[in-house]
Coordinates of C-alpha atoms and ligand atoms in Angstrom, one line a residue:
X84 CA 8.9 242.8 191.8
X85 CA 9.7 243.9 188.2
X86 CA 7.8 244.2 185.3
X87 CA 8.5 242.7 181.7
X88 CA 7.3 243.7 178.6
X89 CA 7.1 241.7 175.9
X90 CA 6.3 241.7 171.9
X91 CA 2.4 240.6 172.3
X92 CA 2.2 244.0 174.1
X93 CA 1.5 242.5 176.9
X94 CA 3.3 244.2 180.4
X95 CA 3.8 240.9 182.2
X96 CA 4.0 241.2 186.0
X97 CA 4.9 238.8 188.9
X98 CA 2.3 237.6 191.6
X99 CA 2.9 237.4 195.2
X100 CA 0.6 236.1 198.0
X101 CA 1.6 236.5 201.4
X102 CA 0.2 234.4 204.2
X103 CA -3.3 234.0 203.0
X104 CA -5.9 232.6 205.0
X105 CA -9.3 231.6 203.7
X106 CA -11.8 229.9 205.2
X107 CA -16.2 229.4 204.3
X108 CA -18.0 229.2 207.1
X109 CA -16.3 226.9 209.9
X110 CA -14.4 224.9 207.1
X111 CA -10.7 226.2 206.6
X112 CA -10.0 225.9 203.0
X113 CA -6.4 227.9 203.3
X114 CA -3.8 228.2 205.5
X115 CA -1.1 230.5 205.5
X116 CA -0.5 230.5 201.4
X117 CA 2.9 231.9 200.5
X118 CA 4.3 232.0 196.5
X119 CA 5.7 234.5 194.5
X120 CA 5.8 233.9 191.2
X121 CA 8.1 236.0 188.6
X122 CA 7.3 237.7 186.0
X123 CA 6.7 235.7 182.5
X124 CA 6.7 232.2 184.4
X125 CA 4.5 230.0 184.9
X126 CA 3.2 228.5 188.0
X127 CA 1.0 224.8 188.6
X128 CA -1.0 224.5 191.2
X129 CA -1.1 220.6 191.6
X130 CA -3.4 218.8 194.4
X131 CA -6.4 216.3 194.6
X132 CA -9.5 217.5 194.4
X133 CA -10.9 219.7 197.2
X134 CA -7.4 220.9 198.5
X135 CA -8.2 224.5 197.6
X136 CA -6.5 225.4 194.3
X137 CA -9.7 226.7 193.0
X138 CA -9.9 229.1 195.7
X139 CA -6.4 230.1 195.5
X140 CA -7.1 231.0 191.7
X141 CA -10.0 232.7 192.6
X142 CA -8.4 234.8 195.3
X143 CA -5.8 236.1 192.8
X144 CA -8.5 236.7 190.3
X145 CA -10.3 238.7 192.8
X146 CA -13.2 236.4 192.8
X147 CA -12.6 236.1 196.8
X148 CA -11.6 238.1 199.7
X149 CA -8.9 236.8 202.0
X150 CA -9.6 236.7 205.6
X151 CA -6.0 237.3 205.9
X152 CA -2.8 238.4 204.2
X153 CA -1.8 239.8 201.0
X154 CA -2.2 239.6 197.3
X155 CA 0.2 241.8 195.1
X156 CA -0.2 242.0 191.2
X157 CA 3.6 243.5 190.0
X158 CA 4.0 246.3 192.6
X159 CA 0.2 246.9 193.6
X160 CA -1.3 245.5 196.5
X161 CA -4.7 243.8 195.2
X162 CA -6.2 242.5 197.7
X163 CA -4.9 243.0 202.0
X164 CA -5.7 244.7 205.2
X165 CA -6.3 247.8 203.6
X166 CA -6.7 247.3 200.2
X167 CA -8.9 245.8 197.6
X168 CA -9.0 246.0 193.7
X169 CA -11.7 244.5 192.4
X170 CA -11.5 242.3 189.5
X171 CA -12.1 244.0 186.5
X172 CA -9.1 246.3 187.5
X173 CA -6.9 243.7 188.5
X174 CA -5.7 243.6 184.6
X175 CA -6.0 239.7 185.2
X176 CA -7.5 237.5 182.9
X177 CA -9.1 234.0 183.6
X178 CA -9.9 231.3 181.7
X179 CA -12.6 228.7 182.8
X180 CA -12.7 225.0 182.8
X181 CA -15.1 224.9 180.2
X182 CA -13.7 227.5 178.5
X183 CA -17.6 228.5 178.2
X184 CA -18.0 230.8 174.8
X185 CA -21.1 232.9 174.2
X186 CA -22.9 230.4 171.7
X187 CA -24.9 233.0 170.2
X188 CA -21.9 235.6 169.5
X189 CA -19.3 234.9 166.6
X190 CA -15.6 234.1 167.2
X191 CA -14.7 237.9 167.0
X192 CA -17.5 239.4 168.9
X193 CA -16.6 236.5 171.8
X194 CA -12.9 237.6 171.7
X195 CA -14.0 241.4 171.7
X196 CA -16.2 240.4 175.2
X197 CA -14.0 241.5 177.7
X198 CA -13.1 244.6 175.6
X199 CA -14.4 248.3 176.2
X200 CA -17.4 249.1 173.4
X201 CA -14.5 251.8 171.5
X202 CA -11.7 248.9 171.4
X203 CA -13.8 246.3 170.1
X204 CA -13.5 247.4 166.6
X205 CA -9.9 248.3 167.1
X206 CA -6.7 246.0 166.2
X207 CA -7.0 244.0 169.7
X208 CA -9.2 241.1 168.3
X209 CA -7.9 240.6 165.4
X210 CA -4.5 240.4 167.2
X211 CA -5.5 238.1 170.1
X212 CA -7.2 235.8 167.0
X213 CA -3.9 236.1 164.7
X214 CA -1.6 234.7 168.0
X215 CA -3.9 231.7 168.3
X216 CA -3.7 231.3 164.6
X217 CA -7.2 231.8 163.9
X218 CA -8.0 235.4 162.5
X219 CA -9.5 233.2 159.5
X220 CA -12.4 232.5 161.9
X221 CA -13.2 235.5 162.7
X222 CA -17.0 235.7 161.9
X223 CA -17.5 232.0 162.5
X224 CA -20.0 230.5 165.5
X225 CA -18.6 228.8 167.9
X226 CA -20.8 225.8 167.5
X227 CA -18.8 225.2 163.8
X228 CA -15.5 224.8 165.3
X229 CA -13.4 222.1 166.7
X230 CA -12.7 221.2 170.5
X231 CA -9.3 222.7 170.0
X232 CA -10.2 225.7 168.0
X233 CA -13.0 226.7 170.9
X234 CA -10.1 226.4 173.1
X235 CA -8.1 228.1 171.3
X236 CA -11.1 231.3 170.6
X237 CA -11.5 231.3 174.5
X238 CA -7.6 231.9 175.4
X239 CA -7.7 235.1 172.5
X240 CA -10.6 236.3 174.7
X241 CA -8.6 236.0 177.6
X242 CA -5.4 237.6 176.0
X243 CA -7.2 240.5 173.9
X244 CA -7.4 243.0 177.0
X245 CA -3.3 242.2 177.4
X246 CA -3.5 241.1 181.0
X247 CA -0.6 240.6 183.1
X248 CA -1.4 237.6 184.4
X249 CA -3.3 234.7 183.4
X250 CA -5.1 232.3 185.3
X251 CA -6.4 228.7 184.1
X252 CA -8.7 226.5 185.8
X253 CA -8.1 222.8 184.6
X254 CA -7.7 224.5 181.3
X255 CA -7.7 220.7 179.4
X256 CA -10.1 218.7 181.4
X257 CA -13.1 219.0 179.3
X258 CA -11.0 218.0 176.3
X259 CA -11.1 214.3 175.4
X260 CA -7.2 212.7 175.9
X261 CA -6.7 212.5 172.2
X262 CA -7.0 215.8 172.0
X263 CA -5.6 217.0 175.6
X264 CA -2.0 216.8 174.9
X265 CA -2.1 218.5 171.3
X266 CA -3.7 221.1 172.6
X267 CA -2.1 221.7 175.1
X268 CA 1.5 221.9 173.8
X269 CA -0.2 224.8 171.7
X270 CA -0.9 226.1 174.8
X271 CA 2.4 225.9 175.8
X272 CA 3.7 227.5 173.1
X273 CA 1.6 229.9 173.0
X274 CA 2.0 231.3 176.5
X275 CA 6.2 231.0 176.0
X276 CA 5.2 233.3 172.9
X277 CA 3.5 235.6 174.8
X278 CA 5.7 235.7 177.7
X279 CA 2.6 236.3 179.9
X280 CA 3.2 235.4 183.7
X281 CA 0.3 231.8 184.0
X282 CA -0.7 230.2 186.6
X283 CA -3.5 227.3 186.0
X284 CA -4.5 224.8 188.8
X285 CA -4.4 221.0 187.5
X286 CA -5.2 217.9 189.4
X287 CA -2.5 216.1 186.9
X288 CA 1.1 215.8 187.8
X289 CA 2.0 215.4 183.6
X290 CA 0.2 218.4 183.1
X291 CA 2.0 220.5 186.1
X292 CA 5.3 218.8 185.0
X293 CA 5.2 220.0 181.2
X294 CA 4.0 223.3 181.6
X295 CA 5.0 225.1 185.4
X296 CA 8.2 226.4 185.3
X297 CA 7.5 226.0 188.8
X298 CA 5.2 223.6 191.3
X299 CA 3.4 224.3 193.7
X300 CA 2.1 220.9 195.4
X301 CA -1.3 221.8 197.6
X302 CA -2.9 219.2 200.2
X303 CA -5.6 220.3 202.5
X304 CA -4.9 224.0 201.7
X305 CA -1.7 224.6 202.2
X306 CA 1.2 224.4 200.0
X307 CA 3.8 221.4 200.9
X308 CA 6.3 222.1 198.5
X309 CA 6.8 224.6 195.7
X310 CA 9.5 224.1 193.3
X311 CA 10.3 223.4 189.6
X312 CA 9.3 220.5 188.3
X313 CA 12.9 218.6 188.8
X314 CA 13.5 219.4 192.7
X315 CA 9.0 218.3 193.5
X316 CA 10.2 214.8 191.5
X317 CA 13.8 214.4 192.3
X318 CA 13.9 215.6 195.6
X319 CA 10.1 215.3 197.0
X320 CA 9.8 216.6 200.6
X321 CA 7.3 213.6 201.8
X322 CA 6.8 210.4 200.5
X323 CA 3.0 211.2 200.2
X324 CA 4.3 214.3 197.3
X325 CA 7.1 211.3 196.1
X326 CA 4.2 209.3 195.2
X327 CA 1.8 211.8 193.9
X328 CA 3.8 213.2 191.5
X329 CA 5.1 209.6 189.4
X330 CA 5.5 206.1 190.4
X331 CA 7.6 205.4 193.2
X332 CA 9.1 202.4 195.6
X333 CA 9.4 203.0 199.3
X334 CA 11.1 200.1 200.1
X335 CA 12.1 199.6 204.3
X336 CA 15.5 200.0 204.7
X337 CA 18.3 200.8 207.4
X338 CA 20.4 204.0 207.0
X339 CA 23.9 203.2 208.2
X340 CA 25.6 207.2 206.9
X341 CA 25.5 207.5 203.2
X342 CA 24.2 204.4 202.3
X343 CA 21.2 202.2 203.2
X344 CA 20.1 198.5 203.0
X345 CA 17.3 197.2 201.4
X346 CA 15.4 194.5 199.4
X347 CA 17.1 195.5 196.3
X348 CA 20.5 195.9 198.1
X349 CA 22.6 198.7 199.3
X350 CA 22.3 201.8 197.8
X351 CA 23.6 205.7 198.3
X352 CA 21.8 208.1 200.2
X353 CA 21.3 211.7 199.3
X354 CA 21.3 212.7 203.1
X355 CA 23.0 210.5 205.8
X356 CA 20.4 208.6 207.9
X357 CA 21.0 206.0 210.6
X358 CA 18.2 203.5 211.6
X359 CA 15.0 202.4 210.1
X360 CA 14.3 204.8 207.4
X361 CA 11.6 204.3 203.8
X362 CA 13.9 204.7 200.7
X363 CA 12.2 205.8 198.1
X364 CA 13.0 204.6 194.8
X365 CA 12.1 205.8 191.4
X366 CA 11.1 202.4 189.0
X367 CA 13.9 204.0 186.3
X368 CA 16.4 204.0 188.6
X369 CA 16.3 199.9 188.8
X370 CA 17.6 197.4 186.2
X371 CA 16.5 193.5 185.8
X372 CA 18.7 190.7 185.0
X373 CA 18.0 187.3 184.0
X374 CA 17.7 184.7 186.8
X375 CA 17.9 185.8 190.5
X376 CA 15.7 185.9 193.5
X377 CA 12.8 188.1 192.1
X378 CA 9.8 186.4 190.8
X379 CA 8.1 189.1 187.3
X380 CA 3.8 189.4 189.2
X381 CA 3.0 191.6 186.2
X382 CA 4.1 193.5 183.0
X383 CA 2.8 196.8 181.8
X384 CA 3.9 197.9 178.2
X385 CA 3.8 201.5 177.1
X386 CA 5.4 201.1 173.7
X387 CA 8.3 204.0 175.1
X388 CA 9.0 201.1 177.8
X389 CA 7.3 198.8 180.1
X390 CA 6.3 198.7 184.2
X391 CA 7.7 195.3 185.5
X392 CA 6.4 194.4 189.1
X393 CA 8.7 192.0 190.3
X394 CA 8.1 190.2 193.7
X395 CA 11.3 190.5 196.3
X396 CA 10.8 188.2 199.3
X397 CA 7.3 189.7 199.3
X398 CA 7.7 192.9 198.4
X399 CA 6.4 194.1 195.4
X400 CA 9.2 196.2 193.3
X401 CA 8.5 198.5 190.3
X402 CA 10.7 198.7 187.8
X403 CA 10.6 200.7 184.6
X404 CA 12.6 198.6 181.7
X405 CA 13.3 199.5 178.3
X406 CA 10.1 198.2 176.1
X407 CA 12.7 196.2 173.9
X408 CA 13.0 193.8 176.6
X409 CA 10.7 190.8 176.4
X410 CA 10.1 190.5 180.6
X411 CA 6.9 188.0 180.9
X412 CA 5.3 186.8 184.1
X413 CA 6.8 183.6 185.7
X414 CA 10.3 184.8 184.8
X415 CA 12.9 184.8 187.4
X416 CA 15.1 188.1 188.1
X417 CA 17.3 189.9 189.9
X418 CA 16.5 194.0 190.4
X419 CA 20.1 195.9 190.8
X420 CA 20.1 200.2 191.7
X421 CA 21.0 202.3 189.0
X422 CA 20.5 205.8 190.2
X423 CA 23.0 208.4 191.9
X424 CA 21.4 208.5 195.5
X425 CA 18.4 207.9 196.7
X426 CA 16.2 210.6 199.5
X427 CA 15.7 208.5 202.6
X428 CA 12.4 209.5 205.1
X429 CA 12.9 208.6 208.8
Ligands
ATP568 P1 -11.2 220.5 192.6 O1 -9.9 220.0 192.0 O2 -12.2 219.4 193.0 O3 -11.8 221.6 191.8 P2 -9.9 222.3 194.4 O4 -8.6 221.9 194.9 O5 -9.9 223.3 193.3 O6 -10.8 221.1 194.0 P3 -11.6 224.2 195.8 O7 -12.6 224.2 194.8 O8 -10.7 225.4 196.0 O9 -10.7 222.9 195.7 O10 -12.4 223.9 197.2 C1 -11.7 223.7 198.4 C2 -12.7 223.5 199.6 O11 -13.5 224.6 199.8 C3 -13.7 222.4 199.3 O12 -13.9 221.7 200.5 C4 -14.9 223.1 198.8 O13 -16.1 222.4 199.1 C5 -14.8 224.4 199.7 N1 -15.5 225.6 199.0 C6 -15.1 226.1 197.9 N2 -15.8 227.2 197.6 C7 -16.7 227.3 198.6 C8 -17.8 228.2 198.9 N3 -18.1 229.2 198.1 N4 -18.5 228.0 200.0 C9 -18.3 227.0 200.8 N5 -17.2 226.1 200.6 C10 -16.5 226.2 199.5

């Protein structure tokens, strides 16, 4: 695995865990955990809650032993049979759900934390502070600034040691949603900047989508598919992960080859199937038309468009329309495929 250096000084390495096992107790919270992830990308790790994404987190930060495999940090081994770094030498840094400043210390001497006593008064807060735009703030206490700004004073703690790797734990859950998504574009930005390798566990698919470069979808401790953010939506490998990561149809159908029938008609298949197969169905890849065979059950408007639930001979079809068109319950449609092909499960 290479190295990459970029202008923050920061030497940003890759992260690979090989066949990790963890387990507390009797209960087996990970099985057999394999990802790699390259230097100055960013990785999601996207599940419901208690699938083990914390642990996985924790394992990298050195927080945990595995009972089994291998943790590599660029070209050292971290933590495996025979080796273990402890944390404070892993040159990781982590950031907490609740982002949890020192409410007594300033914004500088917060940022300096995780410094050694000599560096503290050197460049590296000041530095950390200026890339989160906030070296004004410098002798402010952290009970005088914003949601964002706190935010913001926790990742320049995190960054002023120049780690090579950053971790996040559900770094925007505490925030309120007005504030979630402006902060965490700055985020965003802010870690493209940087060109630190991040990896941040998130229980919201929006959230993994806009900032992993690459997925990696957990259930019940073990990773289902990994992938960027196009293949886990376009191409899921299980309805379950088709349906956790957006709104989907699976509408019954019959594979006959390339194409398959169903309640909206026949439509292309991305993989030849034959026999009874789900087809699963994205609600933008469907268009209405006035008057047809669907009855409209319910309207959802977004402003950017609209969820139309349309009623097929009893099945209930979601279709995203464009939020100029007035659809209103009672009205009578038809629902017509619009997409390329669609992934078929047996
Ligand atoms: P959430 O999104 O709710 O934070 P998660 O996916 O991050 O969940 P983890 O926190 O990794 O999940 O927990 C995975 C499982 O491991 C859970 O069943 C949890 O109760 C269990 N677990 C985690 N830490 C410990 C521990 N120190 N001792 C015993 N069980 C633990």
């Amino acid at each position: 695995m290479t190295n990459a250096s970029t202008d923050a000084g920061i030497a940003a390495r890759g992260v690979d865990v090989r066949g990790v096992n963890k387990s507390f107790g009797d209960t087996d919270v990970l099985h057999e955990i394999d990802l790699s992830v390259e230097p100055g990308t960013s990785l999601a790790l996207l599940g419901p809650s208690g699938c083990g994404k914390t642990t996985l987190l924790r394992l990298i930060a050195g927080l945990e032993r595995p009972d089994e495999g291998e943790i590599m940090v660029g070209t050292q081994v971290m933590a495996g049979s025979s080796a273990w770094v402890p944390p404070e030498k892993r040159n990781v840094g982590m950031v907490f759900q609740d982002w949890a400043l020192f409410p007594h210390l300033t914004v500088g001497k917060n940022v300096g934390y995780g410094l050694d006593r000599a560096e503290r008064k050197g460049p590296r807060v000041h530095e950390a502070l200026d890339m989160v735009g906030l070296a004004n703030l410098v002798d402010r206490m952290p009970d005088t600034l914003s949601g964002g700004q706190q935010q913001r004073v926790a990742l320049a703690r995190a960054i002023a040691p120049r780690p090579s790797v950053l971790l996040l734990d559900e770094p925007f859950s505490n925030l309120d949603s007005a504030l979630r998504v402006g902060v965490r574009t700055e985020v965003h930005r802010l870690l493209i900047d940087l060109g630190i390798t991040s990896i941040f566990v998130t229980h919201d698919q929006e959230e993994a989508f806009v900032l992993g470069d690459e997925v990696a979808v957990m259930t019940s401790g073990r990773i289902e598919q990994i992938g960027s953010p196009q293949d886990i939506y376009q191409t899921p490998s299980s309805p379950w992960i088709a349906s956790f990561v957006g709104d989907v149809n699976l509408l019954k159908g019959t594979g006959s080859g390339s194409r398959a029938e169903t309640v909206v008609g026949g439509l292309p298949l991305v993989t030849n199937t034959t026999g009874a197969v789900d087809v699963l169905v994205r609600p933008e890849d469907l268009a209405l038309e006035r008057n047809g065979p669907g009855l409209v059950t319910l309207t959802e408007y977004y402003g950017h468009d609209m969820m139309v639930t349309v009623d097929l001979d009893g099945t209930q079809v979601l279709v995203r329309a464009p939020a100029r068109a007035e659809w209103s319950r009672g009205d009578q449609v038809s629902v017509t495929y619009i997409g390329d092909a669609a992934n078929a499960f047996s």
